[in-house]
Short mmCIF file of C-alpha atoms and ligand atoms in Angstrom, two decimals:
data_model
loop_
_atom_site.label_atom_id
_atom_site.label_comp_id
_atom_site.label_asym_id
_atom_site.label_seq_id
_atom_site.Cartn_x
_atom_site.Cartn_y
_atom_site.Cartn_z
CA MET A 1 55.56 -22.76 -49.03
CA ARG A 2 56.96 -24.48 -45.93
CA CYS A 3 55.20 -24.45 -42.56
CA ALA A 4 57.17 -26.17 -39.78
CA SER A 5 55.29 -27.49 -36.75
CA SER A 6 56.63 -27.39 -33.20
CA LYS A 7 54.34 -27.93 -30.24
CA ALA A 8 50.60 -28.22 -29.65
CA GLY A 9 48.50 -25.81 -27.55
CA ALA A 10 47.36 -26.70 -24.05
CA GLN A 11 43.80 -25.35 -24.68
CA MET A 12 42.92 -24.38 -21.12
CA ALA A 13 40.96 -21.20 -21.77
CA LEU A 14 40.72 -20.86 -25.50
CA VAL A 15 40.03 -17.31 -26.72
CA TYR A 16 40.80 -17.84 -30.43
CA ASP A 17 41.18 -21.06 -32.39
CA ARG A 18 44.02 -19.72 -34.49
CA ILE A 19 46.23 -16.68 -33.99
CA ALA A 20 48.80 -15.41 -36.51
CA LEU A 21 51.72 -13.34 -35.25
CA ILE A 22 53.28 -11.22 -37.98
CA GLY A 23 56.79 -10.14 -37.01
CA LEU A 24 58.58 -12.31 -34.44
CA GLY A 25 60.35 -9.88 -32.15
CA LEU A 26 60.02 -8.86 -28.51
CA ILE A 27 56.26 -8.27 -28.49
CA ALA A 28 55.23 -11.24 -30.65
CA SER A 29 57.47 -13.67 -28.78
CA SER A 30 56.16 -12.43 -25.41
CA MET A 31 52.61 -12.87 -26.69
CA TYR A 32 53.36 -16.39 -27.87
CA TRP A 33 54.83 -17.51 -24.53
CA ALA A 34 51.88 -16.00 -22.64
CA ILE A 35 49.32 -17.52 -25.04
CA LYS A 36 50.89 -20.97 -24.81
CA ARG A 37 51.41 -20.83 -21.05
CA ASP A 38 47.70 -20.19 -20.52
CA GLY A 39 46.30 -22.18 -23.46
CA LEU A 40 44.62 -19.13 -25.02
CA ALA A 41 44.73 -20.34 -28.64
CA GLY A 42 44.47 -23.67 -30.40
CA GLU A 43 47.29 -22.87 -32.80
CA VAL A 44 49.66 -19.93 -33.24
CA THR A 45 51.33 -19.36 -36.58
CA GLY A 46 54.18 -16.92 -37.10
CA PHE A 47 55.97 -15.07 -39.86
CA ALA A 48 59.01 -12.78 -39.90
CA ARG A 49 60.63 -11.04 -42.84
CA SER A 50 64.04 -12.73 -42.72
CA ALA A 51 64.82 -16.42 -43.09
CA GLU A 52 67.25 -15.99 -40.21
CA THR A 53 64.55 -14.89 -37.75
CA ARG A 54 62.22 -17.65 -38.96
CA GLU A 55 64.98 -20.21 -38.40
CA THR A 56 65.67 -18.86 -34.90
CA ALA A 57 61.95 -19.07 -34.14
CA ARG A 58 61.85 -22.71 -35.24
CA GLU A 59 64.96 -23.46 -33.22
CA ILE A 60 63.52 -22.07 -29.96
CA GLY A 61 59.97 -23.37 -30.53
CA LEU A 62 58.52 -19.90 -30.99
CA CYS A 63 55.08 -20.48 -32.61
CA ASP A 64 53.38 -23.79 -33.34
CA ARG A 65 54.04 -23.21 -37.05
CA VAL A 66 56.55 -20.79 -38.50
CA CYS A 67 55.51 -20.00 -42.06
CA ASP A 68 57.63 -18.83 -44.96
CA SER A 69 54.94 -16.57 -46.40
CA LEU A 70 52.49 -14.05 -45.03
CA ALA A 71 49.68 -15.78 -46.93
CA ASP A 72 50.33 -19.10 -45.17
CA ALA A 73 50.66 -17.45 -41.80
CA VAL A 74 47.30 -15.62 -41.90
CA ALA A 75 45.29 -18.32 -43.71
CA ASP A 76 42.32 -19.35 -41.56
CA ALA A 77 43.50 -17.21 -38.62
CA ASP A 78 40.77 -15.84 -36.33
CA LEU A 79 43.13 -13.17 -35.02
CA VAL A 80 46.03 -11.60 -36.90
CA VAL A 81 48.44 -9.50 -34.82
CA LEU A 82 50.76 -7.12 -36.66
CA CYS A 83 53.93 -7.01 -34.55
CA VAL A 84 56.17 -5.24 -37.08
CA PRO A 85 57.72 -1.75 -36.95
CA VAL A 86 55.16 1.03 -37.37
CA GLY A 87 56.64 2.13 -40.71
CA VAL A 88 55.81 -1.16 -42.49
CA MET A 89 52.33 -1.82 -41.05
CA GLY A 90 50.61 -0.54 -44.22
CA ALA A 91 52.72 -2.64 -46.59
CA VAL A 92 52.15 -5.78 -44.50
CA ALA A 93 48.39 -5.09 -44.33
CA ALA A 94 48.25 -4.73 -48.12
CA GLU A 95 50.01 -8.06 -48.54
CA ILE A 96 47.84 -10.06 -46.12
CA ALA A 97 44.49 -8.51 -47.11
CA PRO A 98 43.56 -11.04 -49.86
CA PHE A 99 44.21 -14.00 -47.55
CA LEU A 100 42.28 -12.91 -44.46
CA LYS A 101 39.42 -15.12 -43.31
CA PRO A 102 36.03 -13.36 -43.33
CA GLY A 103 35.06 -12.57 -39.73
CA ALA A 104 38.70 -12.50 -38.56
CA THR A 105 40.01 -9.71 -36.36
CA VAL A 106 43.16 -7.80 -37.29
CA THR A 107 44.98 -5.95 -34.54
CA ASP A 108 48.44 -4.44 -34.13
CA VAL A 109 50.80 -3.58 -31.28
CA GLY A 110 52.33 -0.44 -32.80
CA SER A 111 53.48 2.35 -30.49
CA VAL A 112 51.66 4.97 -32.60
CA LYS A 113 47.98 4.70 -33.43
CA LYS A 114 46.76 7.47 -35.80
CA ASP A 115 49.36 6.71 -38.45
CA VAL A 116 48.92 2.93 -38.18
CA ILE A 117 45.14 3.28 -38.59
CA THR A 118 45.67 5.48 -41.66
CA GLN A 119 48.18 3.00 -43.11
CA VAL A 120 46.35 -0.26 -42.38
CA GLY A 121 42.63 0.57 -42.45
CA PRO A 122 42.23 1.20 -46.21
CA HIS A 123 43.75 -2.20 -47.12
CA LEU A 124 41.46 -4.36 -45.00
CA PRO A 125 38.32 -5.88 -46.51
CA ASP A 126 34.94 -5.02 -44.92
CA SER A 127 34.60 -8.66 -43.90
CA VAL A 128 37.26 -8.36 -41.16
CA HIS A 129 37.28 -6.41 -37.88
CA PHE A 130 40.11 -3.96 -37.27
CA VAL A 131 40.87 -3.28 -33.60
CA PRO A 132 44.20 -1.44 -33.22
CA GLY A 133 46.04 -1.75 -29.91
CA HIS A 134 49.23 -0.88 -28.02
CA PRO A 135 50.74 -2.73 -25.07
CA LEU A 136 52.45 -0.27 -22.70
CA ALA A 137 55.11 -2.82 -21.96
CA GLY A 138 58.52 -3.42 -23.41
CA THR A 139 62.22 -3.59 -22.84
CA GLU A 140 65.22 -2.22 -24.72
CA HIS A 141 65.77 -5.70 -26.19
CA SER A 142 64.43 -6.88 -29.52
CA GLY A 143 64.25 -9.98 -31.68
CA PRO A 144 62.74 -13.46 -31.33
CA ARG A 145 64.82 -14.46 -28.29
CA SER A 146 63.92 -11.39 -26.22
CA GLY A 147 60.33 -12.21 -25.25
CA PHE A 148 59.00 -13.57 -21.95
CA ALA A 149 55.50 -14.60 -20.87
CA ASP A 150 55.19 -12.05 -18.05
CA LEU A 151 55.97 -8.98 -20.15
CA PHE A 152 52.34 -7.79 -20.10
CA LYS A 153 51.57 -8.69 -16.50
CA ASN A 154 49.93 -5.71 -14.75
CA ARG A 155 50.79 -3.45 -17.69
CA TRP A 156 48.23 -1.44 -19.62
CA HIS A 157 47.09 -2.49 -23.05
CA LEU A 158 45.31 0.31 -24.89
CA LEU A 159 42.69 -0.63 -27.47
CA VAL A 160 41.82 1.97 -30.07
CA PRO A 161 38.78 0.58 -31.93
CA VAL A 162 38.01 2.39 -35.17
CA GLU A 163 34.54 3.77 -35.88
CA GLY A 164 31.96 1.08 -36.55
CA THR A 165 34.00 -1.76 -35.01
CA ASP A 166 31.88 -4.68 -33.81
CA PRO A 167 31.92 -4.45 -29.97
CA ALA A 168 32.03 -8.28 -29.79
CA ALA A 169 35.35 -8.31 -31.70
CA THR A 170 36.78 -5.69 -29.33
CA ALA A 171 35.52 -7.60 -26.27
CA ARG A 172 37.12 -10.83 -27.46
CA LEU A 173 40.46 -9.14 -28.06
CA ARG A 174 40.18 -7.48 -24.65
CA SER A 175 39.73 -10.90 -23.06
CA LEU A 176 42.89 -12.18 -24.75
CA TRP A 177 44.98 -9.31 -23.37
CA GLU A 178 43.43 -9.65 -19.94
CA ALA A 179 44.19 -13.37 -19.99
CA MET A 180 47.82 -12.48 -20.78
CA GLY A 181 47.85 -10.42 -17.56
CA ALA A 182 47.30 -6.92 -18.97
CA LYS A 183 44.93 -4.24 -17.74
CA VAL A 184 42.93 -3.04 -20.75
CA ASP A 185 41.57 0.41 -21.52
CA GLU A 186 40.11 2.07 -24.61
CA MET A 187 41.23 5.41 -26.00
CA ASP A 188 40.89 7.37 -29.22
CA ALA A 189 43.90 7.46 -31.52
CA GLU A 190 44.69 11.18 -31.27
CA HIS A 191 44.60 11.15 -27.48
CA HIS A 192 46.72 7.98 -27.40
CA ASP A 193 49.42 9.57 -29.55
CA LEU A 194 49.60 12.71 -27.39
CA VAL A 195 49.69 10.75 -24.12
CA LEU A 196 52.42 8.46 -25.46
CA ALA A 197 54.41 11.41 -26.83
CA VAL A 198 54.58 12.71 -23.25
CA THR A 199 55.11 9.45 -21.40
CA SER A 200 57.30 7.54 -23.83
CA HIS A 201 58.28 9.09 -27.14
CA ALA A 202 59.75 12.42 -25.96
CA PRO A 203 61.55 10.75 -23.00
CA HIS A 204 63.17 8.33 -25.44
CA LEU A 205 64.33 11.19 -27.63
CA ILE A 206 65.74 12.98 -24.60
CA ALA A 207 67.61 9.82 -23.58
CA TYR A 208 69.01 9.42 -27.10
CA THR A 209 70.10 13.08 -26.99
CA MET A 210 71.72 12.86 -23.55
CA VAL A 211 73.74 9.81 -24.53
CA GLY A 212 74.67 11.55 -27.77
CA VAL A 213 75.81 14.63 -25.83
CA ALA A 214 77.99 12.51 -23.53
CA ASP A 215 79.47 10.85 -26.57
CA ASP A 216 80.24 14.26 -28.08
CA LEU A 217 81.98 15.62 -25.02
CA ARG A 218 85.60 15.18 -25.91
CA ARG A 219 86.69 16.13 -22.37
CA VAL A 220 85.00 13.01 -21.03
CA THR A 221 86.43 9.88 -22.53
CA ASP A 222 84.14 6.96 -23.31
CA GLU A 223 85.86 5.04 -20.58
CA GLU A 224 85.05 7.65 -17.96
CA VAL A 225 81.43 7.79 -19.05
CA ILE A 226 81.14 4.07 -18.58
CA GLN A 227 83.29 3.76 -15.48
CA TYR A 228 81.63 6.50 -13.46
CA SER A 229 78.14 6.32 -14.91
CA ALA A 230 75.58 7.14 -12.22
CA THR A 231 72.02 5.86 -12.11
CA GLY A 232 70.55 8.72 -14.13
CA PHE A 233 72.96 8.32 -17.02
CA ARG A 234 72.80 4.52 -16.85
CA ASP A 235 69.02 4.73 -17.23
CA PHE A 236 69.47 7.01 -20.24
CA THR A 237 71.91 4.58 -21.86
CA ARG A 238 69.50 1.68 -21.30
CA ILE A 239 66.66 3.56 -22.97
CA ALA A 240 68.97 4.81 -25.73
CA SER A 241 69.93 1.24 -26.61
CA SER A 242 66.35 0.56 -27.80
CA ASP A 243 65.82 -0.71 -31.33
CA PRO A 244 66.79 2.01 -33.87
CA THR A 245 64.25 0.92 -36.52
CA MET A 246 61.34 0.90 -34.10
CA TRP A 247 62.17 4.32 -32.70
CA ARG A 248 62.92 5.93 -36.05
CA ASP A 249 59.43 4.86 -37.14
CA VAL A 250 57.80 6.05 -33.92
CA PHE A 251 59.17 9.59 -34.32
CA LEU A 252 58.40 9.80 -38.02
CA SER A 253 54.84 8.58 -37.54
CA ASN A 254 54.01 10.48 -34.35
CA LYS A 255 55.58 13.66 -35.64
CA ASP A 256 52.99 16.28 -34.56
CA ALA A 257 52.46 15.10 -30.99
CA THR A 258 56.18 14.54 -30.41
CA LEU A 259 57.09 17.98 -31.75
CA GLU A 260 54.37 19.57 -29.60
CA VAL A 261 55.74 17.90 -26.46
CA LEU A 262 59.36 18.69 -27.36
CA GLY A 263 58.37 22.36 -27.84
CA ARG A 264 57.01 22.45 -24.29
CA PHE A 265 60.05 20.55 -23.03
CA THR A 266 62.39 23.12 -24.56
CA GLU A 267 60.48 25.98 -22.90
CA GLU A 268 60.71 24.28 -19.49
CA LEU A 269 64.39 23.56 -20.05
CA PHE A 270 65.05 27.24 -20.80
CA ALA A 271 63.19 28.22 -17.62
CA LEU A 272 65.32 25.83 -15.56
CA GLN A 273 68.48 27.07 -17.31
CA ARG A 274 67.53 30.64 -16.38
CA ALA A 275 66.87 29.62 -12.75
CA ILE A 276 70.30 28.00 -12.53
CA ARG A 277 72.01 31.00 -14.13
CA GLN A 278 70.23 33.45 -11.79
CA GLY A 279 70.75 31.28 -8.73
CA ASP A 280 66.98 30.99 -8.25
CA GLY A 281 67.00 28.08 -5.80
CA ASP A 282 63.31 28.54 -4.90
CA HIS A 283 62.30 27.93 -8.50
CA LEU A 284 64.41 24.79 -8.72
CA HIS A 285 63.19 23.50 -5.34
CA ASP A 286 59.51 24.08 -6.18
CA TYR A 287 59.94 22.44 -9.54
CA PHE A 288 61.64 19.34 -8.14
CA THR A 289 59.02 19.08 -5.38
CA ARG A 290 56.29 19.00 -8.03
CA THR A 291 58.07 16.33 -10.08
CA ARG A 292 58.72 14.22 -6.98
CA ALA A 293 54.95 14.15 -6.36
CA ILE A 294 54.42 12.84 -9.90
CA ARG A 295 56.83 9.99 -9.17
CA ARG A 296 54.86 9.16 -6.01
CA GLY A 297 51.65 9.09 -8.07
CA ILE A 298 53.20 6.58 -10.49
CA ILE A 299 54.20 4.28 -7.64
CA GLU A 300 50.74 4.58 -6.03
CA ALA A 301 49.15 3.71 -9.38
CA GLY A 302 51.19 0.49 -9.41
CA GLN A 303 53.15 1.47 -12.55
CA ASP A 304 56.54 1.11 -10.81
CA THR A 305 57.93 0.29 -7.38
CA ASP A 306 60.43 1.88 -5.09
CA ALA A 307 62.61 -1.22 -5.24
CA PRO A 308 66.09 -0.42 -6.50
CA ASN A 309 66.81 -1.55 -10.06
CA PHE A 310 63.12 -2.25 -10.77
CA GLY A 311 62.38 -2.37 -14.43
CA ARG A 312 65.97 -2.65 -15.55
CA ASP A 313 65.81 -6.39 -15.94
CA GLY A 314 62.19 -6.76 -16.96
CA GLY A 315 59.28 -5.04 -18.69
CA VAL A 316 58.77 -1.31 -18.52
CA ALA A 317 56.11 0.90 -20.01
CA LYS A 318 56.95 1.86 -23.60
P1 LIG B 1 61.40 -6.32 -32.88
O1 LIG B 1 61.79 -7.11 -31.69
O2 LIG B 1 62.43 -5.46 -33.53
O3 LIG B 1 60.77 -7.28 -33.98
C1 LIG B 1 60.21 -6.79 -35.17
C2 LIG B 1 59.84 -7.96 -36.03
O4 LIG B 1 59.19 -7.46 -37.20
C3 LIG B 1 61.02 -8.79 -36.50
O5 LIG B 1 60.71 -10.15 -36.39
C4 LIG B 1 61.15 -8.41 -37.97
O6 LIG B 1 61.61 -9.45 -38.77
C5 LIG B 1 59.72 -8.15 -38.32
N1 LIG B 1 59.56 -7.32 -39.52
C6 LIG B 1 60.14 -6.15 -39.81
N2 LIG B 1 59.72 -5.71 -41.00
C7 LIG B 1 58.88 -6.66 -41.48
C8 LIG B 1 58.15 -6.82 -42.67
N3 LIG B 1 58.18 -5.89 -43.63
N4 LIG B 1 57.38 -7.93 -42.82
C9 LIG B 1 57.34 -8.88 -41.86
N5 LIG B 1 58.03 -8.80 -40.71
C10 LIG B 1 58.79 -7.71 -40.54
O7 LIG B 1 60.16 -5.35 -32.57
P2 LIG B 1 59.21 -5.26 -31.29
O8 LIG B 1 59.94 -4.56 -30.21
O9 LIG B 1 58.56 -6.56 -31.05
O10 LIG B 1 58.15 -4.19 -31.86
C11 LIG B 1 57.11 -4.58 -32.71
C12 LIG B 1 56.03 -3.51 -32.67
O11 LIG B 1 55.62 -3.34 -31.30
C13 LIG B 1 56.47 -2.14 -33.15
O12 LIG B 1 55.47 -1.58 -33.95
C14 LIG B 1 56.64 -1.33 -31.88
O13 LIG B 1 56.31 0.04 -32.10
C15 LIG B 1 55.65 -1.98 -30.95
N6 LIG B 1 55.98 -1.92 -29.53
C16 LIG B 1 57.26 -2.16 -29.12
C17 LIG B 1 57.57 -2.07 -27.77
C18 LIG B 1 58.97 -2.31 -27.29
O14 LIG B 1 59.32 -1.91 -26.18
N7 LIG B 1 59.83 -2.95 -28.06
C19 LIG B 1 56.56 -1.78 -26.84
C20 LIG B 1 55.25 -1.60 -27.29
C21 LIG B 1 54.98 -1.66 -28.64
P3 LIG B 1 63.18 -9.70 -38.98
O15 LIG B 1 63.69 -10.15 -37.64
O16 LIG B 1 63.20 -10.78 -39.99
O17 LIG B 1 63.77 -8.41 -39.42
#
């Protein structure tokens, strides 16, 4: 198996000697640039499924060594980060399990936690620590060229340690994410999945639907949709251009929480529909006043700014 070297680590504030990034898309590439910028690992190895992505990674110097097999990539790694779509986490875990170094930590960056824990946990040997995680940072772009070192800056990273996890392994992983600029919190898997269904998964589905509806409206030609697109619709189209594989997997694996939130969404939508039909301006005004306060709370919490166009060119919570 071939392992191609690129550049050496700066070793300023080493957190792990060797980190393996499995999957070389937006999240893994952003991690690599942040890790290298701050010298957080001695060596970073990488693996992606296709030869094409591995070649791109070599071309742009993404990872110190890009390996052609999962076994080579994880060999002797102190931290293995699964950066693949949620739907294949289990299969990847099964494949790497025999090659994991005793004492290593395995984490992931999947947008859903209960399903990933169910998929991955059973494959891992007792000799490794499993500390699932989820960075609330992302863009609509994907692939090895899409990452940037500041993606996680001031964004939350949620750790979801499974029962019996060694606190020292969790603390070390926390320090890596903090060194990459993230704010770290811990949460249980069920709560995580419900919170993310509200804040990310259902909004994505609504954006996909809205863009689909516009596409279906024969009265409005595609050209008009593009030419006159206002901020609201433009935001929907940006979100709806997110990676289809990633989002298919998110909905299939966070089924219960997403359906629960969409049920509530539908009820609220019907109530607003009724208010519009009955000319109930008070209802609409009260509702929009309440939602405006939520927006203010998000800005006060530092999760967005009032600046126009913020988030459209950089990282947003996912
Ligand atoms: P991405 O840019 O689409 O990259 C995914 C990578 O996984 C690609 O390099 C792909 O390889 C590789 N891959 C796919 N199947 C594989 C397999 N069976 N074995 C090995 N590698 C495989 O994805 P991403 O946006 O970085 O997302 C990665 C994970 O982060 C997902 O679980 C997602 O839920 C989570 N996440 C994403 C965001 C976001 O905004 N994008 C935010 C937070 C969390 P090829 O290129 O060869 O196909």
